Short mmCIF file of N, CA and C in Angstrom, two decimals:
data_model
loop_
_atom_site.label_atom_id
_atom_site.label_comp_id
_atom_site.label_asym_id
_atom_site.label_seq_id
_atom_site.Cartn_x
_atom_site.Cartn_y
_atom_site.Cartn_z
N ASP A 1 -3.49 -15.02 129.13
CA ASP A 1 -4.85 -15.29 129.55
C ASP A 1 -5.09 -14.62 130.91
N GLY A 2 -6.18 -13.89 131.03
CA GLY A 2 -6.50 -13.22 132.29
C GLY A 2 -5.85 -11.86 132.45
N GLU A 3 -5.25 -11.33 131.42
CA GLU A 3 -4.59 -10.03 131.49
C GLU A 3 -5.61 -8.91 131.73
N VAL A 4 -5.16 -7.82 132.37
CA VAL A 4 -6.00 -6.65 132.58
C VAL A 4 -5.35 -5.48 131.86
N VAL A 5 -6.15 -4.76 131.06
CA VAL A 5 -5.67 -3.58 130.35
C VAL A 5 -6.64 -2.43 130.60
N ASP A 6 -6.13 -1.22 130.51
CA ASP A 6 -6.98 -0.04 130.66
C ASP A 6 -7.76 0.21 129.38
N VAL A 7 -8.99 0.67 129.52
CA VAL A 7 -9.83 0.97 128.37
C VAL A 7 -9.11 1.97 127.47
N GLY A 8 -9.16 1.74 126.16
CA GLY A 8 -8.50 2.61 125.19
C GLY A 8 -7.06 2.26 124.93
N SER A 9 -6.46 1.41 125.76
CA SER A 9 -5.08 0.97 125.54
C SER A 9 -5.05 -0.04 124.40
N ALA A 10 -3.93 -0.06 123.70
CA ALA A 10 -3.78 -1.03 122.62
C ALA A 10 -3.53 -2.42 123.20
N VAL A 11 -4.31 -3.37 122.72
CA VAL A 11 -4.10 -4.78 123.03
C VAL A 11 -3.58 -5.40 121.74
N THR A 12 -2.38 -5.95 121.79
CA THR A 12 -1.80 -6.56 120.60
C THR A 12 -2.02 -8.06 120.64
N PHE A 13 -2.72 -8.55 119.65
CA PHE A 13 -2.96 -9.98 119.52
C PHE A 13 -1.85 -10.57 118.65
N VAL A 14 -1.20 -11.60 119.18
CA VAL A 14 -0.07 -12.22 118.50
C VAL A 14 -0.31 -13.71 118.46
N GLY A 15 0.00 -14.33 117.31
CA GLY A 15 -0.18 -15.78 117.22
C GLY A 15 0.51 -16.35 116.01
N THR A 16 0.38 -17.66 115.88
CA THR A 16 0.93 -18.38 114.74
C THR A 16 -0.12 -19.38 114.26
N VAL A 17 -0.27 -19.47 112.94
CA VAL A 17 -1.23 -20.38 112.32
C VAL A 17 -0.47 -21.38 111.46
N SER A 18 -0.90 -22.63 111.53
CA SER A 18 -0.33 -23.64 110.63
C SER A 18 -1.40 -24.66 110.28
N ASP A 19 -1.23 -25.31 109.13
CA ASP A 19 -2.19 -26.31 108.65
C ASP A 19 -1.42 -27.30 107.78
N ALA A 20 -1.80 -28.56 107.82
CA ALA A 20 -1.09 -29.59 107.06
C ALA A 20 -1.27 -29.43 105.55
N GLU A 21 -2.42 -28.88 105.12
CA GLU A 21 -2.70 -28.77 103.69
C GLU A 21 -2.55 -27.36 103.13
N ASP A 22 -2.95 -26.36 103.89
CA ASP A 22 -2.99 -24.98 103.38
C ASP A 22 -1.80 -24.16 103.88
N ILE A 23 -1.40 -23.21 103.04
CA ILE A 23 -0.39 -22.26 103.52
C ILE A 23 -1.09 -21.31 104.51
N PRO A 24 -0.38 -20.83 105.52
CA PRO A 24 -1.01 -20.04 106.58
C PRO A 24 -1.83 -18.84 106.09
N SER A 25 -1.36 -18.17 105.05
CA SER A 25 -2.09 -16.98 104.59
C SER A 25 -3.42 -17.32 103.92
N ASP A 26 -3.67 -18.60 103.62
CA ASP A 26 -4.94 -19.02 103.03
C ASP A 26 -5.97 -19.43 104.09
N ILE A 27 -5.57 -19.47 105.34
CA ILE A 27 -6.49 -19.84 106.41
C ILE A 27 -7.25 -18.59 106.85
N GLU A 28 -8.58 -18.69 106.83
CA GLU A 28 -9.42 -17.56 107.25
C GLU A 28 -9.49 -17.52 108.77
N LEU A 29 -9.33 -16.32 109.32
CA LEU A 29 -9.41 -16.14 110.76
C LEU A 29 -10.52 -15.16 111.09
N SER A 30 -11.24 -15.46 112.15
CA SER A 30 -12.29 -14.57 112.65
C SER A 30 -12.04 -14.35 114.14
N TRP A 31 -11.92 -13.09 114.53
CA TRP A 31 -11.66 -12.71 115.92
C TRP A 31 -12.93 -12.11 116.50
N SER A 32 -13.34 -12.59 117.69
CA SER A 32 -14.56 -12.04 118.28
C SER A 32 -14.41 -11.93 119.80
N SER A 33 -15.23 -11.05 120.34
CA SER A 33 -15.29 -10.80 121.78
C SER A 33 -16.67 -11.18 122.29
N SER A 34 -16.72 -11.75 123.48
CA SER A 34 -18.01 -12.11 124.08
C SER A 34 -18.84 -10.87 124.40
N ILE A 35 -18.21 -9.69 124.46
CA ILE A 35 -18.93 -8.45 124.74
C ILE A 35 -19.20 -7.66 123.47
N ASP A 36 -18.17 -7.48 122.65
CA ASP A 36 -18.28 -6.61 121.47
C ASP A 36 -18.61 -7.34 120.17
N GLY A 37 -18.58 -8.66 120.16
CA GLY A 37 -18.82 -9.41 118.94
C GLY A 37 -17.59 -9.43 118.05
N PRO A 38 -17.78 -9.73 116.76
CA PRO A 38 -16.64 -9.80 115.83
C PRO A 38 -15.92 -8.46 115.75
N PHE A 39 -14.57 -8.51 115.79
CA PHE A 39 -13.83 -7.25 115.70
C PHE A 39 -12.68 -7.29 114.70
N SER A 40 -12.39 -8.45 114.11
CA SER A 40 -11.33 -8.49 113.12
C SER A 40 -11.39 -9.78 112.31
N THR A 41 -10.90 -9.68 111.07
CA THR A 41 -10.67 -10.85 110.24
C THR A 41 -9.19 -10.88 109.83
N GLN A 42 -8.35 -10.26 110.67
CA GLN A 42 -6.91 -10.21 110.41
C GLN A 42 -6.37 -11.63 110.28
N GLY A 43 -5.74 -11.89 109.14
CA GLY A 43 -5.18 -13.21 108.89
C GLY A 43 -3.68 -13.24 109.13
N ALA A 44 -3.09 -14.38 108.83
CA ALA A 44 -1.66 -14.59 109.02
C ALA A 44 -0.89 -14.24 107.76
N ASN A 45 0.41 -13.98 107.92
CA ASN A 45 1.28 -13.80 106.76
C ASN A 45 1.66 -15.19 106.23
N SER A 46 2.47 -15.26 105.19
CA SER A 46 2.80 -16.54 104.57
C SER A 46 3.60 -17.46 105.49
N ASN A 47 4.23 -16.89 106.52
CA ASN A 47 4.96 -17.70 107.50
C ASN A 47 4.08 -18.13 108.67
N GLY A 48 2.84 -17.69 108.70
CA GLY A 48 1.91 -18.05 109.76
C GLY A 48 1.82 -17.05 110.90
N GLY A 49 2.61 -15.99 110.83
CA GLY A 49 2.62 -15.01 111.91
C GLY A 49 1.46 -14.04 111.86
N ILE A 50 0.95 -13.71 113.04
CA ILE A 50 -0.15 -12.76 113.17
C ILE A 50 0.23 -11.80 114.30
N SER A 51 0.02 -10.52 114.05
CA SER A 51 0.21 -9.52 115.10
C SER A 51 -0.53 -8.27 114.69
N PHE A 52 -1.49 -7.85 115.52
CA PHE A 52 -2.23 -6.63 115.22
C PHE A 52 -2.78 -6.04 116.52
N PRO A 53 -2.83 -4.70 116.59
CA PRO A 53 -3.36 -4.04 117.79
C PRO A 53 -4.85 -3.72 117.65
N VAL A 54 -5.52 -3.71 118.81
CA VAL A 54 -6.92 -3.29 118.87
C VAL A 54 -7.05 -2.34 120.05
N THR A 55 -7.73 -1.20 119.83
CA THR A 55 -7.91 -0.21 120.90
C THR A 55 -9.38 0.04 121.22
N THR A 56 -10.27 -0.72 120.60
CA THR A 56 -11.70 -0.40 120.67
C THR A 56 -12.52 -1.34 121.55
N LEU A 57 -11.89 -2.19 122.34
CA LEU A 57 -12.66 -3.11 123.17
C LEU A 57 -13.34 -2.36 124.31
N SER A 58 -14.59 -2.71 124.57
CA SER A 58 -15.37 -2.11 125.65
C SER A 58 -14.88 -2.60 127.00
N THR A 59 -15.29 -1.91 128.06
CA THR A 59 -14.92 -2.36 129.40
C THR A 59 -15.67 -3.64 129.76
N GLY A 60 -15.02 -4.45 130.57
CA GLY A 60 -15.63 -5.69 131.05
C GLY A 60 -14.71 -6.87 130.85
N LEU A 61 -15.18 -8.03 131.29
CA LEU A 61 -14.42 -9.27 131.17
C LEU A 61 -14.79 -9.94 129.85
N HIS A 62 -13.86 -9.94 128.93
CA HIS A 62 -14.06 -10.49 127.59
C HIS A 62 -13.55 -11.92 127.52
N VAL A 63 -14.23 -12.73 126.73
CA VAL A 63 -13.66 -13.98 126.25
C VAL A 63 -13.38 -13.71 124.77
N ILE A 64 -12.10 -13.69 124.42
CA ILE A 64 -11.69 -13.43 123.04
C ILE A 64 -11.50 -14.78 122.37
N THR A 65 -12.17 -14.99 121.25
CA THR A 65 -12.09 -16.26 120.52
C THR A 65 -11.62 -15.99 119.10
N VAL A 66 -10.60 -16.74 118.68
CA VAL A 66 -10.18 -16.72 117.29
C VAL A 66 -10.55 -18.07 116.69
N THR A 67 -11.20 -18.03 115.54
CA THR A 67 -11.60 -19.25 114.84
C THR A 67 -10.88 -19.29 113.50
N ALA A 68 -10.20 -20.40 113.25
CA ALA A 68 -9.48 -20.60 111.99
C ALA A 68 -10.26 -21.58 111.12
N THR A 69 -10.40 -21.22 109.84
CA THR A 69 -11.11 -22.08 108.89
C THR A 69 -10.21 -22.32 107.70
N ASP A 70 -9.93 -23.60 107.39
CA ASP A 70 -9.06 -23.89 106.25
C ASP A 70 -9.89 -24.06 104.97
N SER A 71 -9.22 -24.36 103.85
CA SER A 71 -9.90 -24.43 102.55
C SER A 71 -10.89 -25.59 102.47
N ALA A 72 -10.78 -26.59 103.34
CA ALA A 72 -11.73 -27.71 103.35
C ALA A 72 -12.91 -27.42 104.27
N GLY A 73 -12.92 -26.23 104.90
CA GLY A 73 -14.01 -25.87 105.79
C GLY A 73 -13.85 -26.38 107.22
N LEU A 74 -12.71 -26.99 107.50
CA LEU A 74 -12.45 -27.46 108.87
C LEU A 74 -12.08 -26.27 109.74
N THR A 75 -12.52 -26.29 110.99
CA THR A 75 -12.28 -25.16 111.88
C THR A 75 -11.62 -25.60 113.18
N ASP A 76 -10.98 -24.65 113.79
CA ASP A 76 -10.43 -24.81 115.13
C ASP A 76 -10.51 -23.46 115.80
N SER A 77 -10.73 -23.46 117.11
CA SER A 77 -10.87 -22.20 117.86
C SER A 77 -9.98 -22.23 119.08
N LEU A 78 -9.63 -21.03 119.52
CA LEU A 78 -8.87 -20.83 120.75
C LEU A 78 -9.45 -19.61 121.44
N SER A 79 -9.64 -19.70 122.76
CA SER A 79 -10.20 -18.57 123.52
C SER A 79 -9.28 -18.20 124.68
N ILE A 80 -9.27 -16.92 125.00
CA ILE A 80 -8.57 -16.40 126.18
C ILE A 80 -9.50 -15.40 126.86
N SER A 81 -9.23 -15.13 128.13
CA SER A 81 -9.99 -14.08 128.81
C SER A 81 -9.13 -12.84 128.93
N LEU A 82 -9.79 -11.70 128.92
CA LEU A 82 -9.12 -10.40 128.97
C LEU A 82 -10.07 -9.42 129.63
N ARG A 83 -9.60 -8.75 130.67
CA ARG A 83 -10.42 -7.72 131.32
C ARG A 83 -9.98 -6.34 130.82
N VAL A 84 -10.95 -5.57 130.33
CA VAL A 84 -10.71 -4.18 129.96
C VAL A 84 -11.31 -3.34 131.08
N ASN A 85 -10.48 -2.57 131.73
CA ASN A 85 -10.85 -1.86 132.94
C ASN A 85 -10.75 -0.35 132.76
N THR A 86 -11.71 0.37 133.32
CA THR A 86 -11.62 1.83 133.39
C THR A 86 -10.93 2.16 134.71
N PRO A 87 -9.76 2.83 134.66
CA PRO A 87 -9.10 3.18 135.93
C PRO A 87 -10.01 4.05 136.78
N PRO A 88 -9.87 3.94 138.11
CA PRO A 88 -10.72 4.76 138.97
C PRO A 88 -10.38 6.25 138.82
N PRO A 89 -11.36 7.12 139.02
CA PRO A 89 -11.11 8.55 138.86
C PRO A 89 -10.28 9.11 140.01
N ALA A 90 -9.57 10.18 139.74
CA ALA A 90 -8.80 10.87 140.78
C ALA A 90 -9.76 11.39 141.85
N PRO A 91 -9.40 11.23 143.12
CA PRO A 91 -10.29 11.69 144.19
C PRO A 91 -10.14 13.19 144.44
N SER A 92 -11.13 13.77 145.06
CA SER A 92 -11.01 15.13 145.61
C SER A 92 -10.50 14.95 147.03
N ILE A 93 -9.53 15.76 147.41
CA ILE A 93 -8.97 15.63 148.75
C ILE A 93 -8.88 16.98 149.43
N ALA A 94 -8.87 16.96 150.76
CA ALA A 94 -8.67 18.17 151.56
C ALA A 94 -7.69 17.84 152.67
N LEU A 95 -6.71 18.70 152.85
CA LEU A 95 -5.69 18.52 153.88
C LEU A 95 -5.99 19.49 155.01
N THR A 96 -6.11 18.97 156.23
CA THR A 96 -6.45 19.80 157.38
C THR A 96 -5.48 19.53 158.53
N PRO A 97 -5.33 20.52 159.43
CA PRO A 97 -5.95 21.85 159.41
C PRO A 97 -5.29 22.74 158.35
N ALA A 98 -6.01 23.77 157.95
CA ALA A 98 -5.52 24.67 156.91
C ALA A 98 -4.27 25.43 157.35
N SER A 99 -4.20 25.78 158.61
CA SER A 99 -3.04 26.49 159.16
C SER A 99 -2.57 25.77 160.42
N PRO A 100 -1.85 24.67 160.26
CA PRO A 100 -1.48 23.88 161.43
C PRO A 100 -0.45 24.57 162.32
N THR A 101 -0.50 24.24 163.59
CA THR A 101 0.52 24.70 164.54
C THR A 101 1.34 23.50 164.95
N THR A 102 2.32 23.66 165.80
CA THR A 102 3.20 22.55 166.18
C THR A 102 2.49 21.48 166.99
N ILE A 103 1.29 21.76 167.48
CA ILE A 103 0.55 20.74 168.22
C ILE A 103 -0.48 20.01 167.37
N ASP A 104 -0.55 20.35 166.08
CA ASP A 104 -1.53 19.74 165.19
C ASP A 104 -0.92 18.62 164.35
N GLY A 105 -1.65 17.53 164.26
CA GLY A 105 -1.33 16.52 163.27
C GLY A 105 -1.97 16.93 161.95
N LEU A 106 -1.62 16.23 160.90
CA LEU A 106 -2.18 16.50 159.57
C LEU A 106 -3.12 15.36 159.19
N GLN A 107 -4.22 15.71 158.56
CA GLN A 107 -5.23 14.72 158.17
C GLN A 107 -5.69 15.02 156.75
N VAL A 108 -5.74 13.99 155.91
CA VAL A 108 -6.30 14.16 154.58
C VAL A 108 -7.64 13.45 154.54
N SER A 109 -8.64 14.14 154.02
CA SER A 109 -9.95 13.51 153.82
C SER A 109 -10.18 13.36 152.32
N VAL A 110 -10.80 12.26 151.98
CA VAL A 110 -11.01 11.90 150.57
C VAL A 110 -12.49 11.92 150.26
N THR A 111 -12.85 12.58 149.16
CA THR A 111 -14.21 12.52 148.64
C THR A 111 -14.15 11.62 147.41
N ALA A 112 -14.73 10.45 147.55
CA ALA A 112 -14.66 9.46 146.48
C ALA A 112 -15.62 9.79 145.35
N THR A 113 -15.24 9.38 144.17
CA THR A 113 -16.10 9.44 142.99
C THR A 113 -16.35 8.00 142.57
N ALA A 114 -17.54 7.69 142.14
CA ALA A 114 -17.89 6.33 141.78
C ALA A 114 -16.99 5.81 140.65
N ASP A 115 -16.59 4.55 140.76
CA ASP A 115 -15.80 3.90 139.73
C ASP A 115 -16.72 3.57 138.55
N ALA A 116 -16.27 3.85 137.35
CA ALA A 116 -17.09 3.64 136.15
C ALA A 116 -17.49 2.18 135.96
N ASP A 117 -16.67 1.25 136.44
CA ASP A 117 -16.97 -0.17 136.30
C ASP A 117 -17.71 -0.74 137.51
N GLY A 118 -17.96 0.11 138.51
CA GLY A 118 -18.64 -0.34 139.71
C GLY A 118 -17.75 -1.08 140.70
N ASP A 119 -16.43 -1.02 140.48
CA ASP A 119 -15.50 -1.69 141.38
C ASP A 119 -15.35 -0.90 142.68
N ASN A 120 -15.05 -1.61 143.77
CA ASN A 120 -14.73 -0.94 145.02
C ASN A 120 -13.36 -0.29 144.89
N VAL A 121 -13.24 0.93 145.38
CA VAL A 121 -11.99 1.68 145.26
C VAL A 121 -11.35 1.83 146.63
N SER A 122 -10.05 1.55 146.69
CA SER A 122 -9.27 1.80 147.89
C SER A 122 -8.26 2.90 147.56
N TYR A 123 -7.66 3.47 148.59
CA TYR A 123 -6.75 4.60 148.39
C TYR A 123 -5.43 4.34 149.10
N SER A 124 -4.35 4.75 148.46
CA SER A 124 -3.04 4.70 149.11
C SER A 124 -2.57 6.14 149.30
N TYR A 125 -1.75 6.33 150.33
CA TYR A 125 -1.31 7.68 150.73
C TYR A 125 0.22 7.72 150.70
N SER A 126 0.74 8.76 150.10
CA SER A 126 2.18 8.97 150.03
C SER A 126 2.45 10.41 150.49
N TRP A 127 3.23 10.56 151.55
CA TRP A 127 3.51 11.87 152.13
C TRP A 127 4.95 12.29 151.85
N THR A 128 5.14 13.57 151.55
CA THR A 128 6.48 14.14 151.45
C THR A 128 6.62 15.27 152.47
N LYS A 129 7.84 15.43 152.94
CA LYS A 129 8.16 16.53 153.86
C LYS A 129 9.29 17.32 153.21
N ASP A 130 9.04 18.60 152.95
CA ASP A 130 10.02 19.46 152.28
C ASP A 130 10.51 18.83 150.97
N GLY A 131 9.61 18.16 150.27
CA GLY A 131 9.92 17.58 148.96
C GLY A 131 10.52 16.19 149.00
N ALA A 132 10.83 15.66 150.18
CA ALA A 132 11.42 14.32 150.29
C ALA A 132 10.35 13.33 150.74
N LEU A 133 10.33 12.17 150.11
CA LEU A 133 9.38 11.12 150.45
C LEU A 133 9.61 10.66 151.88
N THR A 134 8.51 10.47 152.62
CA THR A 134 8.60 9.97 154.00
C THR A 134 8.09 8.54 154.05
N SER A 135 8.13 7.94 155.21
CA SER A 135 7.61 6.58 155.39
C SER A 135 6.13 6.59 155.77
N GLN A 136 5.51 7.76 155.82
CA GLN A 136 4.10 7.88 156.19
C GLN A 136 3.22 7.34 155.06
N THR A 137 2.30 6.42 155.40
CA THR A 137 1.43 5.82 154.37
C THR A 137 -0.03 5.77 154.80
N ALA A 138 -0.37 6.49 155.88
CA ALA A 138 -1.75 6.52 156.37
C ALA A 138 -2.40 7.84 155.97
N ALA A 139 -3.67 8.00 156.31
CA ALA A 139 -4.41 9.23 155.97
C ALA A 139 -4.06 10.38 156.91
N SER A 140 -3.20 10.12 157.90
CA SER A 140 -2.84 11.18 158.83
C SER A 140 -1.37 11.08 159.21
N VAL A 141 -0.84 12.22 159.68
CA VAL A 141 0.52 12.30 160.19
C VAL A 141 0.40 12.91 161.58
N SER A 142 1.00 12.26 162.56
CA SER A 142 0.88 12.76 163.93
C SER A 142 1.67 14.05 164.13
N ALA A 143 1.24 14.84 165.09
CA ALA A 143 1.91 16.11 165.40
C ALA A 143 3.37 15.89 165.77
N SER A 144 3.68 14.78 166.40
CA SER A 144 5.07 14.51 166.80
C SER A 144 6.00 14.31 165.61
N SER A 145 5.44 14.08 164.41
CA SER A 145 6.26 13.90 163.21
C SER A 145 6.47 15.20 162.45
N THR A 146 5.83 16.27 162.87
CA THR A 146 5.91 17.55 162.15
C THR A 146 6.62 18.58 163.00
N ALA A 147 7.10 19.63 162.31
CA ALA A 147 7.74 20.74 163.00
C ALA A 147 7.42 22.03 162.26
N ALA A 148 7.56 23.14 162.95
CA ALA A 148 7.27 24.45 162.36
C ALA A 148 8.15 24.68 161.14
N GLY A 149 7.57 25.28 160.12
CA GLY A 149 8.31 25.64 158.91
C GLY A 149 8.41 24.55 157.86
N GLU A 150 7.94 23.35 158.16
CA GLU A 150 8.01 22.27 157.18
C GLU A 150 6.85 22.40 156.18
N VAL A 151 7.12 21.93 154.97
CA VAL A 151 6.07 21.87 153.95
C VAL A 151 5.75 20.40 153.73
N TRP A 152 4.50 20.04 154.02
CA TRP A 152 4.04 18.66 153.86
C TRP A 152 3.10 18.57 152.66
N ALA A 153 3.20 17.48 151.93
CA ALA A 153 2.28 17.21 150.82
C ALA A 153 1.88 15.75 150.88
N VAL A 154 0.67 15.48 150.45
CA VAL A 154 0.17 14.11 150.38
C VAL A 154 -0.40 13.87 148.99
N THR A 155 -0.11 12.68 148.46
CA THR A 155 -0.71 12.25 147.20
C THR A 155 -1.59 11.05 147.52
N VAL A 156 -2.84 11.14 147.12
CA VAL A 156 -3.81 10.06 147.34
C VAL A 156 -4.07 9.40 145.98
N THR A 157 -3.79 8.09 145.91
CA THR A 157 -3.92 7.36 144.66
C THR A 157 -5.02 6.31 144.78
N PRO A 158 -6.02 6.34 143.88
CA PRO A 158 -7.09 5.34 143.93
C PRO A 158 -6.68 4.05 143.22
N ASN A 159 -7.23 2.92 143.68
CA ASN A 159 -7.01 1.64 143.03
C ASN A 159 -8.33 0.86 143.09
N ASP A 160 -8.74 0.31 141.95
CA ASP A 160 -10.02 -0.42 141.88
C ASP A 160 -9.85 -1.93 141.94
N GLY A 161 -8.69 -2.37 142.40
CA GLY A 161 -8.42 -3.80 142.47
C GLY A 161 -7.74 -4.33 141.23
N TYR A 162 -7.68 -3.52 140.17
CA TYR A 162 -7.04 -3.92 138.94
C TYR A 162 -5.91 -2.98 138.55
N THR A 163 -6.13 -1.69 138.77
CA THR A 163 -5.14 -0.70 138.36
C THR A 163 -5.26 0.56 139.19
N ASP A 164 -4.17 1.33 139.26
CA ASP A 164 -4.20 2.63 139.91
C ASP A 164 -4.79 3.66 138.97
N GLY A 165 -5.52 4.61 139.52
CA GLY A 165 -5.96 5.78 138.78
C GLY A 165 -4.99 6.92 139.04
N ALA A 166 -5.31 8.07 138.51
CA ALA A 166 -4.46 9.26 138.71
C ALA A 166 -4.59 9.71 140.15
N GLY A 167 -3.46 10.06 140.74
CA GLY A 167 -3.44 10.55 142.11
C GLY A 167 -3.73 12.04 142.16
N THR A 168 -4.12 12.48 143.35
CA THR A 168 -4.36 13.90 143.62
C THR A 168 -3.45 14.31 144.76
N THR A 169 -2.83 15.49 144.62
CA THR A 169 -1.87 15.96 145.62
C THR A 169 -2.34 17.28 146.23
N ALA A 170 -2.15 17.40 147.55
CA ALA A 170 -2.41 18.65 148.26
C ALA A 170 -1.24 18.89 149.19
N SER A 171 -0.95 20.17 149.45
CA SER A 171 0.16 20.46 150.36
C SER A 171 -0.23 21.55 151.34
N ILE A 172 0.56 21.61 152.41
CA ILE A 172 0.28 22.57 153.47
C ILE A 172 1.60 23.05 154.05
#
């Protein structure tokens, strides 16, 4: 309950059905979303087991409800919440200065793209020096941390509060 998945990812619904009078495979099941409406009538096997994937849920906060109806017409329902999220888009970045000297620090600037779900996007920074990960995690590296002949790269990764999007890397 409350899980977050990326749009287009498979969500596997798993459960067990039982009834005092009917065998599980005779119980009718209806699966619905508060956003997309009915999306399955997948029933249980003879042992009561249910497992099936769905990849077509729209983005947003869903209340997923399964309703079981037995041969006497009696029903029972169970609901869970599920957020389907569009990961934030990769940002455009620029690393400056273009030709740094030993007295220059490095600065990455980010041009944000709107998140498809309207979520606020934050960015994390990961810097490498000559291919090795450093402890630098800010948008800049001071001149005192750099030296002539080094190759620096930064990867900027967006996060919308639910998931990371694809990062963008630039090097100098």
